[in-house]
Amino acid sequence: MLTFGGVMVYTAWGIRELGTTLTRLHTSLVPLPSMVAEVKSDLRRLSLVAGLNDRNSLLRAVDRLQKGDQTPQRLAQRLDKMRSRLERRDGSPEAQALLAHFQRLDSEYRAMDTQLKTFFRALEDGEDITVFRRPTRRAIAKLAREVEFFGLETSRALSRTIDVFEQDEDQLAWGAIFLATVATLLGLLITFLATRMLNPLRALREGVERVADGQYDTPVMTKANDELGLLATEFNRMAEAIRRRDAKLNEQQKTLLQREQLATVGRMSAQITHELRNPLSSIGLNSELMMEELAASQQTSSVDNARDLLMSITREVDRLKEITEEYLRFARLPVPEKSLVDLNHTAAELIDFFRSEMERAGVKMRLDPDPVPKPVEVDPNQVRAALINLIRNAKEAMAHGGHIVLRIRRVGDVVYVEVTDSGGGIQVDTQERLFEPFYSTKAQGTGLGLSMVKQIVDAHDGFIRVKSSPGQGTTFRLSFPTRISAEEDDV
Ligand SMILES: Nc1ncnc2c1ncn2[C@@H]1O[C@H](COP(=O)(O)OP(=O)(O)O)[C@@H](O)[C@H]1O
Ligand SMILES: [Mg+2]
């Protein structure tokens, strides 16, 4: 804007200068050639009159000159006017330079004027004029030459001035074009620089808006290497820190909620189990006693029937006892008692433990041990209990037999155990609820198994992950840190 203002001021100033020159020319130099022409015609007239030979016609002509068109007085006036043009203060410098020439012309005029007056007086006085005629004519001719010369000088000065004027005009035009080009280039440069400066700012502002909307995962991209670039980097770090803290808080909140849920469930389970346990035991005990009594008495068919009924009562009571035991295990999950455990070894033991059960169910079990085993600090009983739950679930998912693989591996600071089955897999909506207490899709299920597994893993600062798609089998992975709380001290 400023540059364009400068161009405007420059152009306006130039035009004003040209205008002043033009006015000066107009008031001083321009009228001169026509004045010179008038003076010349006056002189021609005088010369003609002075050339007349006949005394009478000469007398008449002089009379006409002095009283009629008053040529001598007019000549004097015209020369006066020319001088005043040349002497004007606001006139062009060229006009002032011409003044020297005019001075010569003027003195010639005075000489001529004196001659002319003497000549006319002699004529009027009736003297012999032949002596005066020649010098008068010579004086007129001399003045005419001087006027001619002055006229030439005038037109020369005029054309010189016009040349300079044209040059000035050209200069002004080119100057204006040059300045306008410079201004345009400058404007483009400034626009370019401003855009480049504003780009990182805009990116930063968008980043701030995203963070305000809770999107922490799209960093601010900027190529700037200056303070703005630094600011963007710091801003990204801040957003990343907020994102991590957010995720951690979410996780903690979820865990807290689950823990609270589990605590309630645990208290309820303990209560119910406690209430059920004693009556169940006495029912079981009494049934067994009755069976012994019956065995001692007479063998009749109705007694046989009664014994069958009692046996089924005992079976049901046993199942109820099992369930209450599971509730109790769940409710009274103790704090882990950790020791260094080789998980390869634990898995091998479990395969032995399950051998006959799996054979009956038509399930083949296999161990894929860690080739470079490293002991982990865990509670061996709890990890065993967790794995037993996973293996039982796997078996139950394969009604017509299949495979179970136990895989142990170490990745960095984490050791994991995977239980993979070739069963029917888990539906997506079921996957979301797997770890809820009492969630079960089985007719006889308690829905406490996976909930307990999760509790155990949490108590070890570990993770549980499930990978399953319907019809493709399922893998549960338990991860245990070899260093306790390894992933917690980095935020
Ligand atoms: N290996 C598996 N394959 C398919 N479904 C599974 C598997 N493990 C768990 N589930 C599903 O998760 C539910 C919850 O399991 P769990 O908590 O052990 O309770 P329960 O075994 O008493 O049903 C099961 O009812 C079942 O639907
Ligand atoms: Mg189960």
PDB file of N, CA and C in Angstrom, residues 93 157 171 194 220 248 252 296 422 453 471:
ATOM      1  N   PRO A  93      14.055  29.418 -18.165  1.00  0.00           N
ATOM      2  CA  PRO A  93      15.464  29.820 -18.161  1.00  0.00           C
ATOM      3  C   PRO A  93      15.960  30.099 -19.579  1.00  0.00           C
ATOM      4  N   ALA A 157      15.786  27.756 -29.273  1.00  0.00           N
ATOM      5  CA  ALA A 157      15.551  27.604 -27.835  1.00  0.00           C
ATOM      6  C   ALA A 157      14.251  26.843 -27.567  1.00  0.00           C
ATOM      7  N   GLN A 171      11.029  10.271 -19.128  1.00  0.00           N
ATOM      8  CA  GLN A 171      11.637   9.831 -17.871  1.00  0.00           C
ATOM      9  C   GLN A 171      10.554   9.548 -16.827  1.00  0.00           C
ATOM     10  N   ALA A 194       4.120 -13.278   3.899  1.00  0.00           N
ATOM     11  CA  ALA A 194       3.050 -13.274   4.905  1.00  0.00           C
ATOM     12  C   ALA A 194       2.352 -14.630   4.929  1.00  0.00           C
ATOM     13  N   VAL A 220       0.257 -31.329  14.779  1.00  0.00           N
ATOM     14  CA  VAL A 220       0.360 -30.138  13.924  1.00  0.00           C
ATOM     15  C   VAL A 220       1.565 -30.323  13.013  1.00  0.00           C
ATOM     16  N   LYS A 248      -5.000 -43.027  30.140  1.00  0.00           N
ATOM     17  CA  LYS A 248      -4.710 -43.672  31.415  1.00  0.00           C
ATOM     18  C   LYS A 248      -5.870 -43.474  32.400  1.00  0.00           C
ATOM     19  N   GLN A 252      -8.092 -46.261  34.130  1.00  0.00           N
ATOM     20  CA  GLN A 252      -8.199 -46.329  35.588  1.00  0.00           C
ATOM     21  C   GLN A 252      -9.653 -46.291  36.034  1.00  0.00           C
ATOM     22  N   ALA A 296     -28.328-101.725  54.174  1.00  0.00           N
ATOM     23  CA  ALA A 296     -28.341-102.726  55.239  1.00  0.00           C
ATOM     24  C   ALA A 296     -29.686-103.448  55.302  1.00  0.00           C
ATOM     25  N   SER A 422      -9.566 -74.698  18.873  1.00  0.00           N
ATOM     26  CA  SER A 422     -10.092 -74.759  17.507  1.00  0.00           C
ATOM     27  C   SER A 422     -11.616 -74.828  17.563  1.00  0.00           C
ATOM     28  N   VAL A 453     -10.325 -64.581  36.043  1.00  0.00           N
ATOM     29  CA  VAL A 453      -9.050 -64.526  35.315  1.00  0.00           C
ATOM     30  C   VAL A 453      -8.594 -63.067  35.219  1.00  0.00           C
ATOM     31  N   GLY A 471     -16.255 -69.312  14.223  1.00  0.00           N
ATOM     32  CA  GLY A 471     -15.879 -70.399  13.323  1.00  0.00           C
ATOM     33  C   GLY A 471     -14.380 -70.566  13.163  1.00  0.00           C
TER      34      GLY A 471
END
